[in-house]
mmCIF file of C-alpha atoms in Angstrom:
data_model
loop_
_atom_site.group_PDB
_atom_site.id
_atom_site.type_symbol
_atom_site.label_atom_id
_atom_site.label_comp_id
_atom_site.label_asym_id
_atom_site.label_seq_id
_atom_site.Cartn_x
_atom_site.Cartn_y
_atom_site.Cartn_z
ATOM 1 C CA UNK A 1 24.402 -63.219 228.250
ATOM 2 C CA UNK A 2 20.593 -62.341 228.280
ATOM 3 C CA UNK A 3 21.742 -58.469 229.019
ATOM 4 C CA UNK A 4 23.763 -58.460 226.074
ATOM 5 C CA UNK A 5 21.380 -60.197 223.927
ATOM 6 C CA UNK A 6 18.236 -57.669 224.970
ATOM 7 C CA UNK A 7 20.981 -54.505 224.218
ATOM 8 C CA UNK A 8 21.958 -55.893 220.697
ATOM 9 C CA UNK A 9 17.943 -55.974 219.947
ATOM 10 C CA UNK A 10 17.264 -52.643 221.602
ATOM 11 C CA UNK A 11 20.792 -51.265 219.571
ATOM 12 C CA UNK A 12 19.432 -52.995 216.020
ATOM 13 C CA UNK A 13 15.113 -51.715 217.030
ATOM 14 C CA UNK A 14 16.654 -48.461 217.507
ATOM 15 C CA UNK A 15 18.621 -48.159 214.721
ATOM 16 C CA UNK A 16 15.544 -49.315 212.004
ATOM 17 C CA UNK A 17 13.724 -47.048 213.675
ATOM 18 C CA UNK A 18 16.234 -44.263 213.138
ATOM 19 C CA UNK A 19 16.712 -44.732 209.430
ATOM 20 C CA UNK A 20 13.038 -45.036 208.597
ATOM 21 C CA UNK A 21 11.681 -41.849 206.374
ATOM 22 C CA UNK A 22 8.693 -39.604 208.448
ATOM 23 C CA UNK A 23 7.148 -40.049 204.653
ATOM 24 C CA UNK A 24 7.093 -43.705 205.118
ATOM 25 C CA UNK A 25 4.567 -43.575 207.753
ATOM 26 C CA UNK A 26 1.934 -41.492 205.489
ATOM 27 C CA UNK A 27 1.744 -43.901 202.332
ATOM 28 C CA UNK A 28 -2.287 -43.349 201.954
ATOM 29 C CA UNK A 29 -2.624 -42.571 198.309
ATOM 30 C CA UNK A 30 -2.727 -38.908 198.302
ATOM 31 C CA UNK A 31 -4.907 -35.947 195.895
ATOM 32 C CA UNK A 32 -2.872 -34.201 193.573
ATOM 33 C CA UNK A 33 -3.528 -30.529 193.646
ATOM 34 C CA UNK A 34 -2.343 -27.503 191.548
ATOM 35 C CA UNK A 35 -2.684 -24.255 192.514
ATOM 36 C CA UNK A 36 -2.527 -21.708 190.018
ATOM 37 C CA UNK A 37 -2.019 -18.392 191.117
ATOM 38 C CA UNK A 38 -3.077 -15.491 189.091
ATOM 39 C CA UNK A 39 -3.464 -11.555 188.660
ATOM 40 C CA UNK A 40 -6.696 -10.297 188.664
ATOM 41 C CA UNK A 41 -7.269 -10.393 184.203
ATOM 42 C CA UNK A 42 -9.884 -7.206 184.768
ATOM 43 C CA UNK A 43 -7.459 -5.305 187.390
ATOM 44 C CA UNK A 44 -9.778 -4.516 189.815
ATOM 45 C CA UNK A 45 -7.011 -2.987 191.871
ATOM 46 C CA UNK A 46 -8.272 -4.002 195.288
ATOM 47 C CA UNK A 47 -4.935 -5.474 196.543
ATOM 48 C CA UNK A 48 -2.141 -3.451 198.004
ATOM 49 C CA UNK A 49 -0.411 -3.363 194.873
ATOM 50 C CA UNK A 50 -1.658 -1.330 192.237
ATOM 51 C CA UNK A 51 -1.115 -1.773 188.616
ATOM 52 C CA UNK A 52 -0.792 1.689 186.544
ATOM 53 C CA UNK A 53 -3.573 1.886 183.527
ATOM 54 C CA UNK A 54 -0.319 2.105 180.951
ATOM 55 C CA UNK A 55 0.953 -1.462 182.666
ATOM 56 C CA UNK A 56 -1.987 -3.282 182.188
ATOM 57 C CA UNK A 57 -3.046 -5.798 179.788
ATOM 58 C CA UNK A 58 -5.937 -6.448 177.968
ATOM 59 C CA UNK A 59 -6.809 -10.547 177.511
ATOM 60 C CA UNK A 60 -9.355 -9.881 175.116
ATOM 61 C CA UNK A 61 -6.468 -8.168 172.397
ATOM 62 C CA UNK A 62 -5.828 -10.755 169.355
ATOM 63 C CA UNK A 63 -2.162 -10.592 170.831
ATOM 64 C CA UNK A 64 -2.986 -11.690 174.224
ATOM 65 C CA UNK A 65 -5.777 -13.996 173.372
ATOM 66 C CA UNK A 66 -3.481 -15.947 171.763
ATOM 67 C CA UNK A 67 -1.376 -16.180 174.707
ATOM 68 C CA UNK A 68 -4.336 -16.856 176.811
ATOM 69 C CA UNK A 69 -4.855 -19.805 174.606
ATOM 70 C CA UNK A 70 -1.533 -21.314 175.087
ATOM 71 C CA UNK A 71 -1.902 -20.803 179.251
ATOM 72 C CA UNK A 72 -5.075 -22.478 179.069
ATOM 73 C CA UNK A 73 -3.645 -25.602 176.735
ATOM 74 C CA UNK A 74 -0.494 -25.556 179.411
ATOM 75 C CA UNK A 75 -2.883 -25.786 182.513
ATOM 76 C CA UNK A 76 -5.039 -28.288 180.714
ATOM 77 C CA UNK A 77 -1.881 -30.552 180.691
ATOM 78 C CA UNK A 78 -2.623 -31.127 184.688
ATOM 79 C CA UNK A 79 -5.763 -33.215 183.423
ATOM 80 C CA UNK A 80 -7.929 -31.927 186.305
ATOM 81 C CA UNK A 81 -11.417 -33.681 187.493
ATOM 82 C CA UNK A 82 -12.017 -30.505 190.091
ATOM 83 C CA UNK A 83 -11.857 -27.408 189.595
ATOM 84 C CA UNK A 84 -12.321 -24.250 192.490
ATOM 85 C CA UNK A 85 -11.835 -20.768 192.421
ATOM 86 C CA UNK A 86 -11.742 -17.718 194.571
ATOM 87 C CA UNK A 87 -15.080 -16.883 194.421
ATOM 88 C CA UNK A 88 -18.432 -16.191 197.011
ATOM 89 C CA UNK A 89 -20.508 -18.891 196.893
ATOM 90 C CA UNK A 90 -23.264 -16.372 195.728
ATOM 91 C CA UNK A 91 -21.050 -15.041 193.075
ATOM 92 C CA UNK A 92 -23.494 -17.982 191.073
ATOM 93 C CA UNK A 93 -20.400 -19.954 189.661
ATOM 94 C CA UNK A 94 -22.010 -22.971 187.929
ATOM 95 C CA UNK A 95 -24.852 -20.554 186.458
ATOM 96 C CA UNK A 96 -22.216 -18.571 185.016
ATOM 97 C CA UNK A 97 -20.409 -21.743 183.911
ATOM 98 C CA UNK A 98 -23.653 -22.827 182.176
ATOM 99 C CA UNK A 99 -24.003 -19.682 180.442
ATOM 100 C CA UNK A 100 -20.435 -20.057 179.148
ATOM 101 C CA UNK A 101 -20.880 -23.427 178.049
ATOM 102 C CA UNK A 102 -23.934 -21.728 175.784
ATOM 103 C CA UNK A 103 -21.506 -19.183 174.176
ATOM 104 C CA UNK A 104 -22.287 -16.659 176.620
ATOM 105 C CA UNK A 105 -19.932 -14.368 179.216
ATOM 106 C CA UNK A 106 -16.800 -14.425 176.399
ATOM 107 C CA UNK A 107 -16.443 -11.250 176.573
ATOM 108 C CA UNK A 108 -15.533 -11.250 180.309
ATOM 109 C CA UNK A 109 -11.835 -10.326 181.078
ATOM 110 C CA UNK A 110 -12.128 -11.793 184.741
ATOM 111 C CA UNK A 111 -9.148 -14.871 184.617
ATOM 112 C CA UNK A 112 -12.600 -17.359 186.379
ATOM 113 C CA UNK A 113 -14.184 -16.907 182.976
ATOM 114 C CA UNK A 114 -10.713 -17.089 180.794
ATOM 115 C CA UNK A 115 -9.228 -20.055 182.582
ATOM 116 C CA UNK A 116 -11.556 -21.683 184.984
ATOM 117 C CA UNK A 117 -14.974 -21.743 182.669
ATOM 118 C CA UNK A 118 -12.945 -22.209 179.522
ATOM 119 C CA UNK A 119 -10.950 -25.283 180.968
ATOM 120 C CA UNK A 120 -14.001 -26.389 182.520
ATOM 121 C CA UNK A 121 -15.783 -26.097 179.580
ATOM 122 C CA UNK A 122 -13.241 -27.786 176.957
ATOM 123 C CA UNK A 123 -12.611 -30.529 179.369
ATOM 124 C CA UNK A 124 -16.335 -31.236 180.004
ATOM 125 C CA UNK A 125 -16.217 -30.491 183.594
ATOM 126 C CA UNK A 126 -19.524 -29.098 184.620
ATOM 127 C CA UNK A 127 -18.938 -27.923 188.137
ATOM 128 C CA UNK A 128 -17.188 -25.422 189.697
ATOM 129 C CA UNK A 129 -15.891 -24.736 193.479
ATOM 130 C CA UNK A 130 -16.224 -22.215 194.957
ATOM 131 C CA UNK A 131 -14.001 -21.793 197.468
ATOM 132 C CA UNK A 132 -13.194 -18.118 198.750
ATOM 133 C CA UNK A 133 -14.040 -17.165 202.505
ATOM 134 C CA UNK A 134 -14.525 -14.183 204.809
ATOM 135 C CA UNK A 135 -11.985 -14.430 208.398
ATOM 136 C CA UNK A 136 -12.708 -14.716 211.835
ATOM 137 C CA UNK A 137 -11.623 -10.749 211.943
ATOM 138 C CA UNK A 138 -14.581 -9.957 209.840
ATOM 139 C CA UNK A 139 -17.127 -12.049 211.636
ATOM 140 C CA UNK A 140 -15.750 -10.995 215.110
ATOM 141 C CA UNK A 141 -16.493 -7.689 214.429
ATOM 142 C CA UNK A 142 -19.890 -8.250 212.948
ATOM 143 C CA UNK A 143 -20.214 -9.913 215.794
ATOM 144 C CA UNK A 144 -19.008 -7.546 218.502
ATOM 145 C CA UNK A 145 -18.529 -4.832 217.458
ATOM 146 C CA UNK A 146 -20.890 -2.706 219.144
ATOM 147 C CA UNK A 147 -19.710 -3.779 222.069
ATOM 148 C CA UNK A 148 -16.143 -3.742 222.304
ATOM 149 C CA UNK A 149 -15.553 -1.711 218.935
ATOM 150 C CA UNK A 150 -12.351 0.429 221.136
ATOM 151 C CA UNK A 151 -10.499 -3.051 220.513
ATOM 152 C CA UNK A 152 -11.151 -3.577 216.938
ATOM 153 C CA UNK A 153 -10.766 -0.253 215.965
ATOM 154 C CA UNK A 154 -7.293 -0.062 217.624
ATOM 155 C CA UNK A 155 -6.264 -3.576 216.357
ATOM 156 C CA UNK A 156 -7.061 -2.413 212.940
ATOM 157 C CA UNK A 157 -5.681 1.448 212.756
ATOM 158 C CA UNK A 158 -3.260 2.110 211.066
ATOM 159 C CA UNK A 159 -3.096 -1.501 209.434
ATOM 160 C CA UNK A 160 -3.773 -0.972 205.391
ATOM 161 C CA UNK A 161 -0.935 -2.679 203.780
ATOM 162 C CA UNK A 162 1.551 0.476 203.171
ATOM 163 C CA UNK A 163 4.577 0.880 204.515
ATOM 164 C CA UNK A 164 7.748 3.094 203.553
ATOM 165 C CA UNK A 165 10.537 1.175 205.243
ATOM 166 C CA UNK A 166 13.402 -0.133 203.157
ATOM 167 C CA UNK A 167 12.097 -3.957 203.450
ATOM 168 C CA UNK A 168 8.796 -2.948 202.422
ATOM 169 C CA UNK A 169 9.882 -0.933 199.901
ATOM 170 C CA UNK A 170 12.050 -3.934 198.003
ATOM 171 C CA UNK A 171 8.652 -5.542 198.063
ATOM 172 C CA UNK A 172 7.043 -2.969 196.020
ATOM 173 C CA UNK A 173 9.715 -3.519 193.175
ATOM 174 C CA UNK A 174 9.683 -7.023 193.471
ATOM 175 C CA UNK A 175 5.520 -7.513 192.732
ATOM 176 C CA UNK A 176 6.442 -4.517 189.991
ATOM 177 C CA UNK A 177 8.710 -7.756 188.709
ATOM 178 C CA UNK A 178 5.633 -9.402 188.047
ATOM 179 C CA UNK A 179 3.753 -7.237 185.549
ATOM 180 C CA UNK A 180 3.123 -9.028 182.477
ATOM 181 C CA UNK A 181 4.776 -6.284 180.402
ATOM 182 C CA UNK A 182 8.229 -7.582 181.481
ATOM 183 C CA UNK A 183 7.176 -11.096 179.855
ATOM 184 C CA UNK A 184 7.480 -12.410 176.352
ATOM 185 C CA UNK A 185 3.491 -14.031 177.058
ATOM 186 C CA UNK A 186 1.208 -14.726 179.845
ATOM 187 C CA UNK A 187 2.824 -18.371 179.834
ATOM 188 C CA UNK A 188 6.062 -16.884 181.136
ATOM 189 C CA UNK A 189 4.098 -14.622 183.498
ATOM 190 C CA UNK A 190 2.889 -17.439 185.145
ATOM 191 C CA UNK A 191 5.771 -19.760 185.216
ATOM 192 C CA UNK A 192 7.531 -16.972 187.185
ATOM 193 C CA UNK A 193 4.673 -16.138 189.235
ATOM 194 C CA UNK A 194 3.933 -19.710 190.205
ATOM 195 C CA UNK A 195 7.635 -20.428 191.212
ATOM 196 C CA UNK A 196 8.637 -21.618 194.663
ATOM 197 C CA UNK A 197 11.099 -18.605 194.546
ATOM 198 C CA UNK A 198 8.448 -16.665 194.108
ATOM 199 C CA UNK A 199 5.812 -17.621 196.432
ATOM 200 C CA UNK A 200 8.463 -17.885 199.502
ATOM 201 C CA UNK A 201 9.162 -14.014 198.964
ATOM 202 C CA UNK A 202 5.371 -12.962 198.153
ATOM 203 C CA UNK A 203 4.731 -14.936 201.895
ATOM 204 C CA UNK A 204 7.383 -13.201 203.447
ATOM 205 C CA UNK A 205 6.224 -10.027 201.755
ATOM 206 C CA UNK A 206 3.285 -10.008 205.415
ATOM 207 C CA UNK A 207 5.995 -10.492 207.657
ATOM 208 C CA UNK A 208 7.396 -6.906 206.817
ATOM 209 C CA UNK A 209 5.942 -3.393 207.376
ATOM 210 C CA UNK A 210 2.316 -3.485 209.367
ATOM 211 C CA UNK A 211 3.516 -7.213 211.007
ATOM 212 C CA UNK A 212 5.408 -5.091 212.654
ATOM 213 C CA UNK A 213 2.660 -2.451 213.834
ATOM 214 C CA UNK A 214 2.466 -2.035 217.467
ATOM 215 C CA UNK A 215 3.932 -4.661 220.116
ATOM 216 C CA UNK A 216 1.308 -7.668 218.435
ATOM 217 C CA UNK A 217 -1.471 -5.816 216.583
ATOM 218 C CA UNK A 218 0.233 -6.277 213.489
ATOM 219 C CA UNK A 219 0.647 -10.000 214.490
ATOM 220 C CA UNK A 220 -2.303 -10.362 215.585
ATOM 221 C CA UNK A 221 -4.154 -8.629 212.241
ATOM 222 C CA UNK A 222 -2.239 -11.139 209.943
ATOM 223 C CA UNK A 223 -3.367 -14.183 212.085
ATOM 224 C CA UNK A 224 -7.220 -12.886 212.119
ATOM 225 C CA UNK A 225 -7.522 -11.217 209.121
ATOM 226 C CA UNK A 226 -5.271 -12.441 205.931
ATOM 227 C CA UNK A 227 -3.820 -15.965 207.093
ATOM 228 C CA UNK A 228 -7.071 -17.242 208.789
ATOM 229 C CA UNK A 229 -8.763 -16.200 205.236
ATOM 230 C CA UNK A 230 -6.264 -18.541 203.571
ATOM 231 C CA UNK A 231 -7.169 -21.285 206.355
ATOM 232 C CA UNK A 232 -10.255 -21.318 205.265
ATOM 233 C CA UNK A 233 -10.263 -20.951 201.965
ATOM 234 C CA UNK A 234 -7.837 -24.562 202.773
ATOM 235 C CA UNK A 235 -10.827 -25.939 204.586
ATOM 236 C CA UNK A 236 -12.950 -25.312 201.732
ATOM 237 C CA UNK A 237 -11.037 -26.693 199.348
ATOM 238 C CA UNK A 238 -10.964 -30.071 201.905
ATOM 239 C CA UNK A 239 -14.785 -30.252 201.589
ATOM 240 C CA UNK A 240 -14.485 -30.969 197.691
ATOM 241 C CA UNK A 241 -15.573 -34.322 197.289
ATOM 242 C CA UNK A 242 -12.507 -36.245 195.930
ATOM 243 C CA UNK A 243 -10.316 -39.204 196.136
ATOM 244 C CA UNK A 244 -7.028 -40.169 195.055
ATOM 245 C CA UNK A 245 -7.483 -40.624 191.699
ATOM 246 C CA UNK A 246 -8.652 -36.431 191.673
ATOM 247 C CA UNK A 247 -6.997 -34.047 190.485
ATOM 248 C CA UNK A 248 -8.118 -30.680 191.817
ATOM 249 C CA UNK A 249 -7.349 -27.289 189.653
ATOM 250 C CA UNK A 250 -7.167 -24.423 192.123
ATOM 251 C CA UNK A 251 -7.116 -21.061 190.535
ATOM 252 C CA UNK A 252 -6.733 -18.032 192.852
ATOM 253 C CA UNK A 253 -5.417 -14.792 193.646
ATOM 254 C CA UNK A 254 -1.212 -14.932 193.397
ATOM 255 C CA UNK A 255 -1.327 -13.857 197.355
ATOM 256 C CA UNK A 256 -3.625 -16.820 198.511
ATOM 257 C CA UNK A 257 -1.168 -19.286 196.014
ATOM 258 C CA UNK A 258 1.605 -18.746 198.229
ATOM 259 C CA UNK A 259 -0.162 -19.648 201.283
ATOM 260 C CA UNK A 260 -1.465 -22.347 199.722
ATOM 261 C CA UNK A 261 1.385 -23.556 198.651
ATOM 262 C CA UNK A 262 2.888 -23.879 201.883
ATOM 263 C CA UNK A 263 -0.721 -25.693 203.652
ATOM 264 C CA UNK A 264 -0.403 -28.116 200.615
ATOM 265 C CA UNK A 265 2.737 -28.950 200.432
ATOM 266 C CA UNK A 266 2.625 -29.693 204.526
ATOM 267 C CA UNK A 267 -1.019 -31.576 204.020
ATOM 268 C CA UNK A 268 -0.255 -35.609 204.618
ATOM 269 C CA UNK A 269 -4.072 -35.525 202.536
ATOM 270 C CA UNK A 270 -2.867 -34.155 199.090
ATOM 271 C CA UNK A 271 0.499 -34.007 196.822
ATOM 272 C CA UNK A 272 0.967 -30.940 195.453
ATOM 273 C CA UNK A 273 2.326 -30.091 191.770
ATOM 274 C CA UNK A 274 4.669 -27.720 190.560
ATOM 275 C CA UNK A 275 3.137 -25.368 188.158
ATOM 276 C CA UNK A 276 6.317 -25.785 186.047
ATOM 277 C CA UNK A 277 6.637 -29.317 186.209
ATOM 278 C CA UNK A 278 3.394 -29.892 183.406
ATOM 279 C CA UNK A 279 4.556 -31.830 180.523
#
């Protein structure tokens, strides 16, 4: 009798146990984040993909300052209390900030003047993040270099982003999908930008063409180089004072967004928002 009795409470511990969400054992109340990712407003062309003069857009044309306006009064819906952005922490943010908030830097295309000092500013938020980072590639090799410079510079050869196989090449169209010429406003841009869609393929987009460069040097290159950047740049964002009641804007480079979106959304620390899901 005691047998059966000690299997029926193992059977019924067992079975609670079983049905029990993993989300119920994280119920800490958690930062909500957006992440906003954006194309570089003054095309400064330093990514892999290039955007032809006759493609681009200027944000400082009545047309498109309009549409600027109604981005900004859609990300303002989030009601953020922190706001970062992919920028060097000698870059001077809150100078520049201050400066706006005087009527100065207006004329700047760069999206951390059109979004992140203009939100910041209309919302009365008188701090920004900086939050961009260099990766352990970079300081490994500043670092070493002299010394074992053979192994970097064979890790890194031939490694630059550009690669003609079919795979690769559907890549290149897709980001061409992206331009904001194939958009009735910036608004749209972004919603189609910022979509889970979109992020999965524009993260998939380094496990093509140079991941595949050598036996693990293209591995090895995305790990040290572009992913630990984005790990960082993660950890940085971490070290923002904040609590649950927070809300922390994150405006960045499309590329780092889809990382991003992936460390948030896997973070048991913050809850992360769907850019289209603003009201």
């Amino acid at each position: 009798m005691k047998t059966f009795i000690y299997i029926f409470l193992v059977c019924i511990s067992t079975s609670l146990f079983a049905q029990k969400n993993p989300s119920d054992y994280f119920k800490n109340p958690k930062t909500k984040v957006l992440v906003v990712g954006a194309f570089h407003f003054d095309y400064p062309n330093l990514d892999a993909h290039k955007i032809n003069k006759e493609d681009q857009i200027d944000v400082l044309s009545p047309k498109t300052a309009k549409e600027v306006t109604e981005l900004v009064e859609y990300i303002k819906k989030f009601k953020p209390t922190k706001i970062a952005i992919e920028a060097w922490p000698k870059w001077n943010a809150n100078q520049k900030l201050k400066e706006y908030t005087e009527g100065k830097h207006r004329d700047q295309r760069d999206e951390r003047y059109q979004l992140a000092m203009r939100i910041a500013s209309e919302l009365k938020i008188n701090e920004l993040f900086s939050v961009d980072a260099s990766s352990v590639l970079g300081d490994l090799m500043e670092r070493f270099n002299k010394a074992d410079s053979l192994y970097f510079k064979r890790l890194i050869e031939d490694y630059d982003y550009k690669s003609d196989d079919p795979v690769s090449q559907q890549f290149a169209t897709f980001y061409k999908s992206s331009d904001p010429k194939n958009f009735k406003s910036l608004l749209k841009t972004f919603l189609y930008m910022n979509s889970k869609e979109y992020h999965r393929f524009g993260y998939g987009a380094y496990l093509s063409g140079d991941f595949k460069l050598r036996e693990y040097d293209g591995a090895d290159m995305l790990a040290m180089n572009w992913y630990d950047r984005n790990l960082r740049i993660f950890r940085n964002i971490q070290n923002i004072p904040h609590t649950s009641e927070d809300r922390v804007l994150v405006i960045v480079g499309n590329g780092h967004a889809a990382v991003l979106r992936q460390l948030f959304t896997f973070s048991a620390e913050y809850e992360f928002i769907e850019f289209s899901s603003l009201k």
